[in-house]
Short mmCIF file of C-alpha atoms in Angstrom, two decimals:
data_model
loop_
_atom_site.label_atom_id
_atom_site.label_comp_id
_atom_site.label_asym_id
_atom_site.label_seq_id
_atom_site.Cartn_x
_atom_site.Cartn_y
_atom_site.Cartn_z
CA MET P 1 38.63 -12.30 26.66
CA ALA P 2 39.86 -8.66 26.60
CA ALA P 3 43.07 -9.58 24.59
CA SER P 4 40.95 -11.15 21.84
CA ALA P 5 38.24 -8.47 21.39
CA LYS P 6 38.22 -6.81 17.93
CA VAL P 7 39.10 -3.35 17.96
CA PRO P 8 36.90 -1.40 15.60
CA PRO P 9 39.27 0.49 12.58
CA ASP P 10 40.41 3.85 13.05
CA PRO P 11 38.10 6.08 10.73
CA SER P 12 41.59 8.29 9.92
CA GLU P 13 43.00 5.15 8.42
CA PRO P 14 42.26 4.17 4.41
CA SER P 15 39.44 1.34 4.17
CA ALA P 16 40.61 -1.89 3.51
CA PRO P 17 39.73 -3.12 -0.14
CA ALA P 18 36.41 -4.91 -0.60
CA ALA P 19 38.36 -8.17 -1.62
CA ARG P 20 40.06 -8.09 1.72
CA THR P 21 37.22 -7.32 3.93
CA GLY P 22 34.78 -9.27 1.97
CA ARG P 23 32.29 -6.83 2.51
CA PRO P 24 31.93 -3.17 0.63
CA ARG P 25 31.44 -0.13 2.83
CA ALA P 26 27.88 0.32 1.32
CA SER P 27 26.72 -3.19 2.36
CA ALA P 28 27.79 -2.74 6.01
CA LYS P 29 25.88 0.43 6.30
CA GLY P 30 22.86 -1.01 4.64
CA GLU P 31 22.91 -3.91 7.08
CA GLN P 32 22.92 -1.24 10.08
CA THR P 33 19.78 0.59 8.37
CA ARG P 34 18.21 -2.89 8.33
CA ALA P 35 19.09 -3.57 11.97
CA ARG P 36 17.41 -0.20 13.03
CA LEU P 37 14.42 -1.11 11.08
CA ILE P 38 14.10 -4.36 12.64
CA ALA P 39 14.73 -2.99 15.99
CA ALA P 40 11.99 -0.36 15.68
CA ALA P 41 9.60 -3.02 14.17
CA ARG P 42 10.21 -5.19 17.42
CA THR P 43 9.60 -2.23 19.74
CA LEU P 44 5.99 -1.42 18.01
CA LEU P 45 5.20 -4.98 17.91
CA ALA P 46 6.34 -5.44 21.77
CA GLY P 47 4.10 -2.45 22.72
CA GLY P 48 0.85 -4.02 21.38
CA LEU P 49 0.51 -1.50 18.73
CA SER P 50 -0.47 -3.53 15.86
CA GLU P 51 -2.81 -0.94 14.32
CA ARG P 52 0.10 1.53 14.35
CA PHE P 53 2.44 -1.17 12.92
CA THR P 54 2.83 0.34 9.38
CA THR P 55 6.06 0.72 7.58
CA ARG P 56 5.75 4.36 7.66
CA ASN P 57 5.73 4.15 11.46
CA VAL P 58 8.63 1.70 11.63
CA ALA P 59 10.59 4.14 9.32
CA ALA P 60 9.79 7.08 11.48
CA LEU P 61 10.95 5.33 14.77
CA SER P 62 13.95 3.97 13.50
CA GLY P 63 14.91 7.47 11.81
CA VAL P 64 14.99 5.91 8.34
CA SER P 65 12.99 7.52 5.43
CA HIS P 66 10.13 5.81 4.20
CA GLY P 67 11.34 4.98 0.83
CA MET P 68 14.82 3.51 2.55
CA CYS P 69 12.42 1.43 4.74
CA HIS P 70 10.81 -0.34 1.30
CA TYR P 71 14.08 -0.57 -0.01
CA HIS P 72 14.94 -3.12 2.53
CA PHE P 73 11.33 -4.32 3.19
CA GLN P 74 8.59 -4.66 0.53
CA ASP P 75 6.01 -4.50 2.94
CA ARG P 76 4.94 -4.60 6.66
CA THR P 77 4.67 -8.45 6.45
CA ASP P 78 8.45 -8.61 5.49
CA LEU P 79 9.16 -6.71 8.60
CA VAL P 80 7.09 -9.22 10.74
CA LEU P 81 8.87 -12.06 9.08
CA ALA P 82 12.22 -10.26 9.80
CA VAL P 83 11.28 -9.98 13.48
CA VAL P 84 10.25 -13.85 13.46
CA THR P 85 13.96 -14.63 12.22
CA ASP P 86 15.39 -11.98 14.50
CA ILE P 87 13.94 -13.69 17.91
CA ARG P 88 15.25 -17.17 16.98
CA PRO P 89 18.53 -16.85 18.95
CA GLU P 90 16.30 -15.78 22.06
CA TRP P 91 14.23 -19.01 22.38
CA ILE P 92 15.08 -21.51 19.82
CA HIS P 93 18.86 -21.56 19.51
CA PRO P 94 19.26 -21.95 23.49
CA LEU P 95 16.70 -24.84 23.64
CA GLU P 96 18.95 -26.37 20.62
CA GLU P 97 21.99 -25.95 22.22
CA ALA P 98 20.74 -27.25 25.77
CA VAL P 99 19.78 -30.69 23.96
CA SER P 100 22.61 -31.04 21.68
CA ALA P 101 25.39 -30.35 24.43
CA PRO P 102 27.45 -33.74 25.56
CA GLY P 103 25.69 -35.57 28.05
CA PRO P 104 23.22 -38.54 28.88
CA PHE P 105 19.69 -38.13 28.44
CA ALA P 106 19.03 -37.29 32.06
CA GLU P 107 21.63 -34.47 32.04
CA ARG P 108 20.56 -33.08 28.54
CA ALA P 109 16.75 -33.15 30.30
CA ASP P 110 17.89 -31.35 33.15
CA ARG P 111 19.43 -28.54 31.21
CA VAL P 112 16.29 -28.29 29.34
CA VAL P 113 14.18 -28.24 32.28
CA GLU P 114 16.69 -25.36 33.97
CA LEU P 115 16.17 -23.30 30.77
CA LEU P 116 12.50 -23.60 30.67
CA SER P 117 12.02 -22.76 34.05
CA ARG P 118 13.48 -19.24 33.64
CA PRO P 119 10.77 -16.59 33.45
CA GLU P 120 10.40 -15.16 29.76
CA GLY P 121 11.40 -11.76 29.35
CA ALA P 122 8.54 -9.12 28.78
CA GLU P 123 9.48 -7.85 25.32
CA LEU P 124 9.74 -11.55 24.11
CA SER P 125 6.62 -12.54 25.69
CA HIS P 126 4.73 -9.66 23.89
CA LEU P 127 6.45 -10.20 20.82
CA HIS P 128 5.08 -13.81 20.57
CA SER P 129 1.51 -12.50 21.43
CA ALA P 130 2.20 -9.97 18.61
CA LEU P 131 3.42 -12.50 15.99
CA HIS P 132 0.49 -14.83 16.71
CA TRP P 133 -2.06 -12.26 16.05
CA HIS P 134 -0.35 -11.43 12.86
CA ALA P 135 -0.42 -15.11 11.73
CA LEU P 136 -4.00 -15.29 12.28
CA ASN P 137 -4.24 -12.62 9.65
CA ASP P 138 -1.46 -13.23 7.30
CA GLU P 139 -0.87 -16.56 5.57
CA ARG P 140 2.94 -15.89 5.02
CA VAL P 141 3.56 -15.12 8.82
CA ARG P 142 1.55 -18.15 9.73
CA GLU P 143 3.74 -20.36 7.57
CA SER P 144 7.11 -18.63 8.99
CA LEU P 145 5.77 -19.01 12.66
CA GLU P 146 4.73 -22.63 12.23
CA ALA P 147 8.23 -23.29 10.88
CA GLU P 148 9.93 -21.81 13.77
CA TYR P 149 7.58 -23.74 16.18
CA ARG P 150 8.27 -26.96 14.27
CA ARG P 151 11.94 -26.39 14.82
CA TRP P 152 11.27 -25.73 18.45
CA ARG P 153 9.05 -28.82 18.83
CA GLY P 154 12.04 -30.82 16.84
CA CYS P 155 14.28 -29.92 20.10
CA PHE P 156 11.99 -32.11 22.48
CA VAL P 157 11.75 -34.98 19.75
CA THR P 158 15.69 -34.80 19.61
CA LEU P 159 15.80 -35.22 23.30
CA PHE P 160 14.06 -38.37 23.62
CA ARG P 161 15.89 -39.81 20.34
CA VAL P 162 18.91 -39.80 23.04
CA LEU P 163 16.89 -41.73 25.34
CA ALA P 164 16.08 -44.17 22.66
CA ASP P 165 19.75 -44.41 21.52
CA GLU P 166 20.88 -45.07 25.19
CA ARG P 167 18.30 -48.05 25.55
CA GLY P 168 18.76 -49.09 21.84
CA GLU P 169 15.03 -48.75 21.27
CA ASP P 170 13.06 -46.75 18.92
CA GLY P 171 9.20 -46.75 18.70
CA SER P 172 9.23 -46.60 14.86
CA ARG P 173 10.96 -50.15 14.99
CA GLY P 174 8.59 -51.46 17.60
CA GLY P 175 10.57 -50.02 20.65
CA HIS P 176 9.36 -48.66 23.89
CA VAL P 177 10.83 -45.36 23.21
CA ASP P 178 8.65 -43.15 20.37
CA PRO P 179 10.87 -39.95 20.25
CA VAL P 180 8.33 -38.21 17.93
CA ALA P 181 5.17 -38.93 20.36
CA LEU P 182 7.29 -38.19 23.65
CA GLY P 183 8.72 -35.03 22.30
CA GLU P 184 5.39 -33.68 21.08
CA ALA P 185 3.93 -34.24 24.22
CA VAL P 186 6.35 -32.33 26.47
CA ALA P 187 6.07 -29.51 23.61
CA ALA P 188 2.58 -29.40 24.16
CA ALA P 189 3.20 -29.40 27.98
CA VAL P 190 5.37 -26.41 27.68
CA ASP P 191 3.17 -24.64 25.30
CA GLY P 192 0.29 -24.82 27.95
CA LEU P 193 2.44 -23.97 30.80
CA ALA P 194 3.57 -20.89 29.02
CA ALA P 195 -0.08 -20.05 28.23
CA ALA P 196 -1.04 -20.42 32.18
CA GLU P 197 1.77 -18.08 32.85
CA SER P 198 0.83 -15.65 30.60
CA LEU P 199 -2.55 -15.43 32.27
CA GLY P 200 -0.93 -14.94 35.75
CA SER P 201 -1.36 -18.35 36.91
CA GLU P 202 1.01 -19.25 39.88
CA VAL P 203 2.64 -22.40 38.23
CA ASP P 204 5.98 -23.42 39.01
CA SER P 205 6.99 -25.05 35.58
CA GLY P 206 10.33 -26.53 36.51
CA PRO P 207 9.05 -29.24 39.11
CA VAL P 208 5.99 -29.94 36.46
CA LEU P 209 8.39 -30.31 33.44
CA ARG P 210 10.96 -32.33 35.52
CA THR P 211 8.09 -34.84 36.72
CA LEU P 212 6.54 -35.07 33.33
CA ILE P 213 10.01 -35.95 31.51
CA ARG P 214 10.90 -38.29 34.30
CA THR P 215 7.65 -39.96 34.21
CA LEU P 216 7.31 -40.31 30.52
CA ALA P 217 10.80 -41.87 30.26
CA ALA P 218 10.38 -44.23 32.89
CA GLY P 219 7.14 -45.17 31.49
CA THR P 220 8.99 -46.39 28.35
CA ARG P 221 10.73 -49.11 30.09
CA ALA P 222 9.87 -52.67 29.04
#
């Protein structure tokens, strides 16, 4: 609400001591510079300009000196890793929130399907493609991106753990609900649908995912 919005400090007033703000002025400026560099890196990667993705070009696009770019990022791999982290709130956090918000399995599953039915933005789609390309050519990027996808897939496992808890069953203890197998199956299906859509296939992912999740959940009944 407007009444609770933070008002930026008046530049004419003396700055507060570092002990009170918890952050010296130089650090805030450094974070702004780092953010500009990451934004420029995103622009170049999303534009499909991998051959132009260098620290020098990122620095030029962001209006930062090349030396300052290397102050914040040792090499272009560090920039790619920063982008991997930077896009996390755009695709992983929303899924985690949809799964972890209160409600029974059916309600959480509906939230997940609704979220995944929304078309992915062009920039994020292009970024994912570029990051996969870099992962094929850089071990550090591959490890980082795999960790992100492991966290993303974990959301589906968590979803089916809710189902297992509701029924008092767990596949690891001989029950009918195996959260890991079911969650990984749905994650693989979501990946496949995303790949098909990226190629222009006219697939309505919402009904497909809803049917899949409901069928898997129903199939686990004794």
